């Protein structure tokens, strides 16, 4: 069956063609004969409670010099689409939350939204991992600078990060007694490093296995892709994020990786999270990426996979009402 597929994303003209997962999804949808439509964050609206969007016809190509063509954008009811791929990058700020409300209204009109807008709103990518305490390293989430300092002293070396970042931005590695700790806490808390700040901060025990890579495990409808992309820090950098200069190396999943995916899978399915990226360092789950998981193109290229094809197999099966267990 032919589907009318919309994609809500950051500006398509600014993507990196060789690495962009959203483009991989769109190329696969187009290859299968589905009609593509493009919209950005400012293109959503509600008219008398009915979700609308300014939508442009879209064609895509796997060409780093010329990868898309947009037609004339028009305001149309969102219910004219069968599927919306919600691929807007973080931060999950107030405007992002409002967008999930519009998309939830579209969902009530029969539009499939991937990932489910309620889950996008409810499952912070860093906090959601804490729902699986059997999988995580020691972690504290707090606005209290004193508690964060005590946690650092207890574990000797920790990683501090904001709740709404991506690509490794705003992440600090610090040891107990470091003279820079107070400055880091002031920056992250948005307030006094000796009191209670305005913003929650995540502190995780430093996992030395980061030297072997921060593994991205992609999960499609609860089933992990059999290979992970280990994002390995380079030089003096401790962050493995590709955006921070990490080198991506594909590796087979370990038994522990598969166990973590199995622990998380039932809750992903329950919440309608069809396409997810688990971040695993050593033996520990550190984040659950649900807004715009990446690394499809790198894994496809290294192992001859078609992860987008696997996802659209599920989408098409569900669209025809023949989902298998």
Short mmCIF file of C-alpha atoms in Angstrom, two decimals:
data_model
loop_
_atom_site.label_atom_id
_atom_site.label_comp_id
_atom_site.label_asym_id
_atom_site.label_seq_id
_atom_site.Cartn_x
_atom_site.Cartn_y
_atom_site.Cartn_z
CA UNK A 1 0.00 0.00 0.00
CA UNK A 2 1.10 3.57 -0.67
CA UNK A 3 1.36 5.83 2.36
CA UNK A 4 1.39 9.59 2.61
CA UNK A 5 4.46 10.19 4.81
CA UNK A 6 5.21 13.54 6.43
CA UNK A 7 8.50 14.36 8.12
CA UNK A 8 8.85 17.09 10.74
CA UNK A 9 12.56 17.86 11.00
CA UNK A 10 15.17 20.58 11.30
CA UNK A 11 15.93 22.36 7.99
CA UNK A 12 16.71 19.69 5.41
CA UNK A 13 19.12 21.99 3.61
CA UNK A 14 21.51 21.87 6.58
CA UNK A 15 21.85 18.09 7.02
CA UNK A 16 25.00 16.02 6.48
CA UNK A 17 23.93 13.67 3.71
CA UNK A 18 26.39 10.87 4.42
CA UNK A 19 25.36 10.61 8.07
CA UNK A 20 21.77 11.74 8.30
CA UNK A 21 19.38 9.07 9.58
CA UNK A 22 16.28 11.07 8.66
CA UNK A 23 17.43 11.12 5.04
CA UNK A 24 17.94 7.35 5.19
CA UNK A 25 14.34 6.93 6.36
CA UNK A 26 13.04 9.21 3.61
CA UNK A 27 15.06 7.46 0.90
CA UNK A 28 13.63 4.11 1.98
CA UNK A 29 10.07 5.44 2.09
CA UNK A 30 10.44 6.93 -1.38
CA UNK A 31 11.99 3.70 -2.72
CA UNK A 32 8.86 1.87 -1.57
CA UNK A 33 6.62 4.26 -3.46
CA UNK A 34 5.35 6.30 -0.52
CA UNK A 35 4.60 9.99 -1.08
CA UNK A 36 6.83 12.32 0.96
CA UNK A 37 5.85 15.62 2.55
CA UNK A 38 8.03 18.08 4.45
CA UNK A 39 7.36 20.40 7.38
CA UNK A 40 9.35 22.22 10.04
CA UNK A 41 8.54 23.21 13.59
CA UNK A 42 6.87 26.48 12.62
CA UNK A 43 4.51 24.71 10.22
CA UNK A 44 2.11 23.21 12.79
CA UNK A 45 -1.19 24.81 13.76
CA UNK A 46 -4.62 24.11 15.26
CA UNK A 47 -7.79 25.44 13.64
CA UNK A 48 -10.82 25.11 15.89
CA UNK A 49 -9.13 22.13 17.50
CA UNK A 50 -8.23 20.48 14.18
CA UNK A 51 -4.49 19.96 13.54
CA UNK A 52 -3.19 21.58 10.36
CA UNK A 53 0.25 21.97 8.85
CA UNK A 54 2.00 23.89 6.11
CA UNK A 55 3.20 20.94 4.05
CA UNK A 56 5.44 20.80 0.97
CA UNK A 57 5.81 17.81 -1.38
CA UNK A 58 9.32 16.37 -1.06
CA UNK A 59 11.63 14.30 -3.21
CA UNK A 60 15.00 13.07 -1.94
CA UNK A 61 18.21 11.77 -3.50
CA UNK A 62 21.34 10.21 -2.07
CA UNK A 63 23.51 12.91 -3.59
CA UNK A 64 25.67 15.12 -1.34
CA UNK A 65 25.48 17.93 -3.88
CA UNK A 66 21.72 17.84 -4.55
CA UNK A 67 19.71 15.77 -2.07
CA UNK A 68 16.19 17.21 -2.07
CA UNK A 69 13.50 19.02 -4.04
CA UNK A 70 10.60 20.79 -2.36
CA UNK A 71 7.33 21.66 -4.01
CA UNK A 72 4.98 24.48 -3.09
CA UNK A 73 3.99 24.41 0.59
CA UNK A 74 0.28 24.59 1.38
CA UNK A 75 -1.77 24.58 4.57
CA UNK A 76 -3.60 21.26 4.83
CA UNK A 77 -5.30 19.22 7.56
CA UNK A 78 -2.75 16.85 9.08
CA UNK A 79 -5.29 14.01 8.82
CA UNK A 80 -4.49 13.92 5.09
CA UNK A 81 -1.21 12.24 6.04
CA UNK A 82 -1.00 8.58 7.02
CA UNK A 83 2.25 8.91 8.96
CA UNK A 84 4.34 11.70 10.49
CA UNK A 85 7.99 11.01 11.27
CA UNK A 86 8.73 13.33 14.19
CA UNK A 87 12.47 13.90 13.75
CA UNK A 88 13.02 17.32 15.37
CA UNK A 89 16.31 17.34 17.26
CA UNK A 90 16.47 18.40 20.94
CA UNK A 91 16.23 20.51 22.97
CA UNK A 92 12.84 19.27 24.12
CA UNK A 93 11.80 22.76 25.11
CA UNK A 94 8.35 24.25 25.60
CA UNK A 95 7.82 24.69 21.85
CA UNK A 96 8.70 21.05 21.25
CA UNK A 97 6.18 20.05 23.93
CA UNK A 98 3.49 22.15 22.25
CA UNK A 99 4.26 20.39 18.96
CA UNK A 100 3.68 17.01 20.58
CA UNK A 101 0.24 18.24 21.64
CA UNK A 102 -0.64 19.16 18.05
CA UNK A 103 0.68 15.79 16.86
CA UNK A 104 -1.32 14.01 19.54
CA UNK A 105 -4.44 15.71 18.17
CA UNK A 106 -3.46 14.44 14.72
CA UNK A 107 -3.04 10.98 16.21
CA UNK A 108 -6.62 11.12 17.45
CA UNK A 109 -7.63 11.91 13.86
CA UNK A 110 -6.01 8.66 12.73
CA UNK A 111 -2.52 9.85 11.77
CA UNK A 112 0.31 7.55 12.85
CA UNK A 113 3.10 9.50 14.59
CA UNK A 114 6.54 7.99 15.04
CA UNK A 115 7.59 8.15 17.82
CA UNK A 116 4.41 8.49 19.86
CA UNK A 117 4.00 12.17 20.83
CA UNK A 118 2.99 11.39 24.41
CA UNK A 119 6.17 9.38 24.90
CA UNK A 120 8.24 12.16 23.33
CA UNK A 121 6.75 14.49 25.90
CA UNK A 122 6.98 12.17 28.91
CA UNK A 123 10.27 10.30 28.42
CA UNK A 124 13.25 12.59 28.87
CA UNK A 125 16.14 10.86 27.14
CA UNK A 126 18.36 10.95 30.22
CA UNK A 127 15.73 10.42 32.92
CA UNK A 128 13.98 7.60 31.06
CA UNK A 129 17.07 5.38 31.46
CA UNK A 130 16.58 5.61 35.23
CA UNK A 131 13.35 3.60 34.86
CA UNK A 132 15.67 0.59 34.48
CA UNK A 133 17.86 0.72 37.61
CA UNK A 134 19.16 -2.79 36.96
CA UNK A 135 20.84 -1.47 33.80
CA UNK A 136 22.44 1.80 34.89
CA UNK A 137 25.56 3.01 36.67
CA UNK A 138 25.17 4.97 39.95
CA UNK A 139 23.30 8.15 39.04
CA UNK A 140 22.01 11.24 40.84
CA UNK A 141 19.60 13.81 39.39
CA UNK A 142 19.35 16.93 41.52
CA UNK A 143 19.28 20.72 41.71
CA UNK A 144 21.14 20.66 45.01
CA UNK A 145 24.80 21.57 44.59
CA UNK A 146 25.74 20.06 47.94
CA UNK A 147 24.25 16.70 47.01
CA UNK A 148 26.02 16.75 43.66
CA UNK A 149 29.33 17.48 45.37
CA UNK A 150 28.74 14.65 47.86
CA UNK A 151 27.93 12.26 45.01
CA UNK A 152 31.17 13.28 43.28
CA UNK A 153 33.15 12.70 46.48
CA UNK A 154 31.49 9.31 46.98
CA UNK A 155 32.37 8.00 43.50
CA UNK A 156 35.66 9.81 42.96
CA UNK A 157 35.02 10.71 39.33
CA UNK A 158 31.73 11.57 37.65
CA UNK A 159 30.19 12.94 34.48
CA UNK A 160 27.87 15.94 34.86
CA UNK A 161 25.36 16.81 32.15
CA UNK A 162 22.18 18.83 31.53
CA UNK A 163 18.84 17.14 30.93
CA UNK A 164 18.12 18.71 27.55
CA UNK A 165 21.39 18.58 25.62
CA UNK A 166 22.50 16.50 22.65
CA UNK A 167 25.68 15.73 20.78
CA UNK A 168 27.79 15.86 23.94
CA UNK A 169 27.16 19.57 24.54
CA UNK A 170 27.38 20.77 28.13
CA UNK A 171 28.92 17.55 29.48
CA UNK A 172 31.73 17.70 32.04
CA UNK A 173 34.02 15.02 33.47
CA UNK A 174 35.25 15.90 36.94
CA UNK A 175 37.12 14.30 39.83
CA UNK A 176 36.44 14.83 43.52
CA UNK A 177 38.40 17.82 44.77
CA UNK A 178 38.72 19.42 41.33
CA UNK A 179 38.89 23.18 41.76
CA UNK A 180 36.64 23.59 38.69
CA UNK A 181 33.71 21.64 40.19
CA UNK A 182 31.94 24.70 41.62
CA UNK A 183 32.20 26.52 38.30
CA UNK A 184 30.78 23.50 36.47
CA UNK A 185 27.87 23.30 38.91
CA UNK A 186 27.14 27.01 38.53
CA UNK A 187 27.04 26.58 34.75
CA UNK A 188 24.77 23.54 34.80
CA UNK A 189 22.50 24.47 37.71
CA UNK A 190 21.96 28.02 36.51
CA UNK A 191 22.50 29.33 40.02
CA UNK A 192 24.69 29.26 43.09
CA UNK A 193 27.13 26.35 43.23
CA UNK A 194 26.56 26.19 47.02
CA UNK A 195 22.77 26.17 47.08
CA UNK A 196 19.83 24.98 45.00
CA UNK A 197 19.88 25.78 41.30
CA UNK A 198 17.14 26.42 38.77
CA UNK A 199 17.88 23.39 36.58
CA UNK A 200 18.17 19.68 37.26
CA UNK A 201 21.58 18.17 36.62
CA UNK A 202 22.50 14.53 35.97
CA UNK A 203 25.58 13.13 37.71
CA UNK A 204 26.74 9.64 36.69
CA UNK A 205 29.66 7.67 37.99
CA UNK A 206 32.40 7.88 35.37
CA UNK A 207 32.60 4.65 33.36
CA UNK A 208 36.19 4.01 32.30
CA UNK A 209 35.05 1.76 29.45
CA UNK A 210 34.18 4.90 27.50
CA UNK A 211 37.68 4.49 26.03
CA UNK A 212 36.27 1.53 24.07
CA UNK A 213 33.33 3.61 22.87
CA UNK A 214 29.88 4.89 23.74
CA UNK A 215 27.77 2.27 21.97
CA UNK A 216 24.63 3.28 20.09
CA UNK A 217 22.23 0.33 19.88
CA UNK A 218 19.28 0.89 17.56
CA UNK A 219 16.02 -0.81 18.51
CA UNK A 220 13.17 -1.27 16.03
CA UNK A 221 9.82 -2.29 17.52
CA UNK A 222 11.59 -3.70 20.58
CA UNK A 223 14.17 -5.71 18.61
CA UNK A 224 17.80 -4.55 18.58
CA UNK A 225 19.80 -4.28 15.38
CA UNK A 226 22.57 -6.93 15.81
CA UNK A 227 25.39 -4.37 15.55
CA UNK A 228 26.13 -1.25 17.57
CA UNK A 229 28.11 1.81 16.58
CA UNK A 230 30.85 2.33 19.17
CA UNK A 231 31.60 6.06 19.19
CA UNK A 232 35.20 6.19 20.37
CA UNK A 233 36.69 9.37 21.89
CA UNK A 234 39.68 10.78 20.06
CA UNK A 235 42.80 12.41 21.48
CA UNK A 236 42.27 14.08 24.86
CA UNK A 237 38.48 14.17 24.42
CA UNK A 238 36.46 11.97 26.83
CA UNK A 239 33.18 12.29 24.92
CA UNK A 240 32.48 9.72 22.25
CA UNK A 241 29.69 11.63 20.50
CA UNK A 242 30.25 11.89 16.76
CA UNK A 243 29.37 15.59 17.00
CA UNK A 244 32.25 15.94 19.49
CA UNK A 245 34.74 14.28 17.14
CA UNK A 246 34.23 10.63 18.14
CA UNK A 247 35.10 7.89 15.63
CA UNK A 248 32.29 5.46 14.81
CA UNK A 249 33.23 1.77 14.69
CA UNK A 250 30.61 -0.93 14.19
CA UNK A 251 30.74 -3.89 16.56
CA UNK A 252 28.48 -6.92 17.21
CA UNK A 253 26.20 -6.67 20.23
CA UNK A 254 27.47 -8.36 23.38
CA UNK A 255 25.30 -10.60 25.54
CA UNK A 256 25.04 -7.73 28.03
CA UNK A 257 23.91 -5.38 25.24
CA UNK A 258 21.19 -7.83 24.26
CA UNK A 259 20.15 -8.24 27.89
CA UNK A 260 19.81 -4.46 28.30
CA UNK A 261 17.72 -4.22 25.12
CA UNK A 262 15.48 -7.02 26.38
CA UNK A 263 15.00 -5.24 29.72
CA UNK A 264 13.91 -2.05 27.98
CA UNK A 265 11.90 -3.48 25.06
CA UNK A 266 8.53 -4.14 26.76
CA UNK A 267 8.29 -0.56 28.00
CA UNK A 268 9.30 0.81 24.58
CA UNK A 269 6.50 -1.18 22.95
CA UNK A 270 3.99 -0.15 25.61
CA UNK A 271 4.73 3.51 25.01
CA UNK A 272 4.67 3.32 21.20
CA UNK A 273 8.40 3.97 20.84
CA UNK A 274 9.03 2.18 17.57
CA UNK A 275 12.50 3.53 16.76
CA UNK A 276 14.92 4.11 19.63
CA UNK A 277 18.65 4.46 20.24
CA UNK A 278 20.10 3.03 23.45
CA UNK A 279 23.42 4.46 24.62
CA UNK A 280 25.55 1.90 26.47
CA UNK A 281 29.02 2.41 27.94
CA UNK A 282 30.68 -0.77 29.14
CA UNK A 283 27.91 -2.70 30.87
CA UNK A 284 25.69 0.28 31.61
CA UNK A 285 22.74 1.96 29.92
CA UNK A 286 23.31 5.72 30.02
CA UNK A 287 20.57 7.23 27.81
CA UNK A 288 17.52 6.25 25.76
CA UNK A 289 17.29 8.39 22.62
CA UNK A 290 13.75 8.73 21.33
CA UNK A 291 13.52 12.14 19.61
CA UNK A 292 15.75 11.59 16.57
CA UNK A 293 17.98 8.51 16.97
CA UNK A 294 20.97 8.45 14.61
CA UNK A 295 23.74 6.14 13.32
CA UNK A 296 21.65 4.29 10.71
CA UNK A 297 23.84 5.29 7.78
CA UNK A 298 27.07 4.37 9.51
CA UNK A 299 25.83 0.89 10.47
CA UNK A 300 24.26 0.31 7.06
CA UNK A 301 27.55 1.19 5.35
CA UNK A 302 29.74 -0.95 7.60
CA UNK A 303 27.58 -4.09 7.66
CA UNK A 304 25.47 -3.96 4.50
CA UNK A 305 22.28 -3.44 6.50
CA UNK A 306 19.05 -1.65 5.66
CA UNK A 307 17.82 -0.47 9.05
CA UNK A 308 15.32 1.96 7.52
CA UNK A 309 13.92 -0.98 5.54
CA UNK A 310 13.49 -2.93 8.77
CA UNK A 311 11.59 0.00 10.27
CA UNK A 312 9.33 0.44 7.25
CA UNK A 313 8.57 -3.27 7.22
CA UNK A 314 7.06 -2.73 10.67
CA UNK A 315 5.31 0.50 9.68
CA UNK A 316 3.69 -1.11 6.64
CA UNK A 317 2.70 -4.22 8.57
CA UNK A 318 1.05 -2.11 11.25
CA UNK A 319 -0.62 0.09 8.63
CA UNK A 320 -2.39 -2.96 7.20
CA UNK A 321 -3.36 -4.23 10.64
CA UNK A 322 -1.15 -7.31 10.41
CA UNK A 323 1.36 -6.63 13.16
CA UNK A 324 3.00 -9.83 14.38
CA UNK A 325 3.99 -10.45 17.98
#
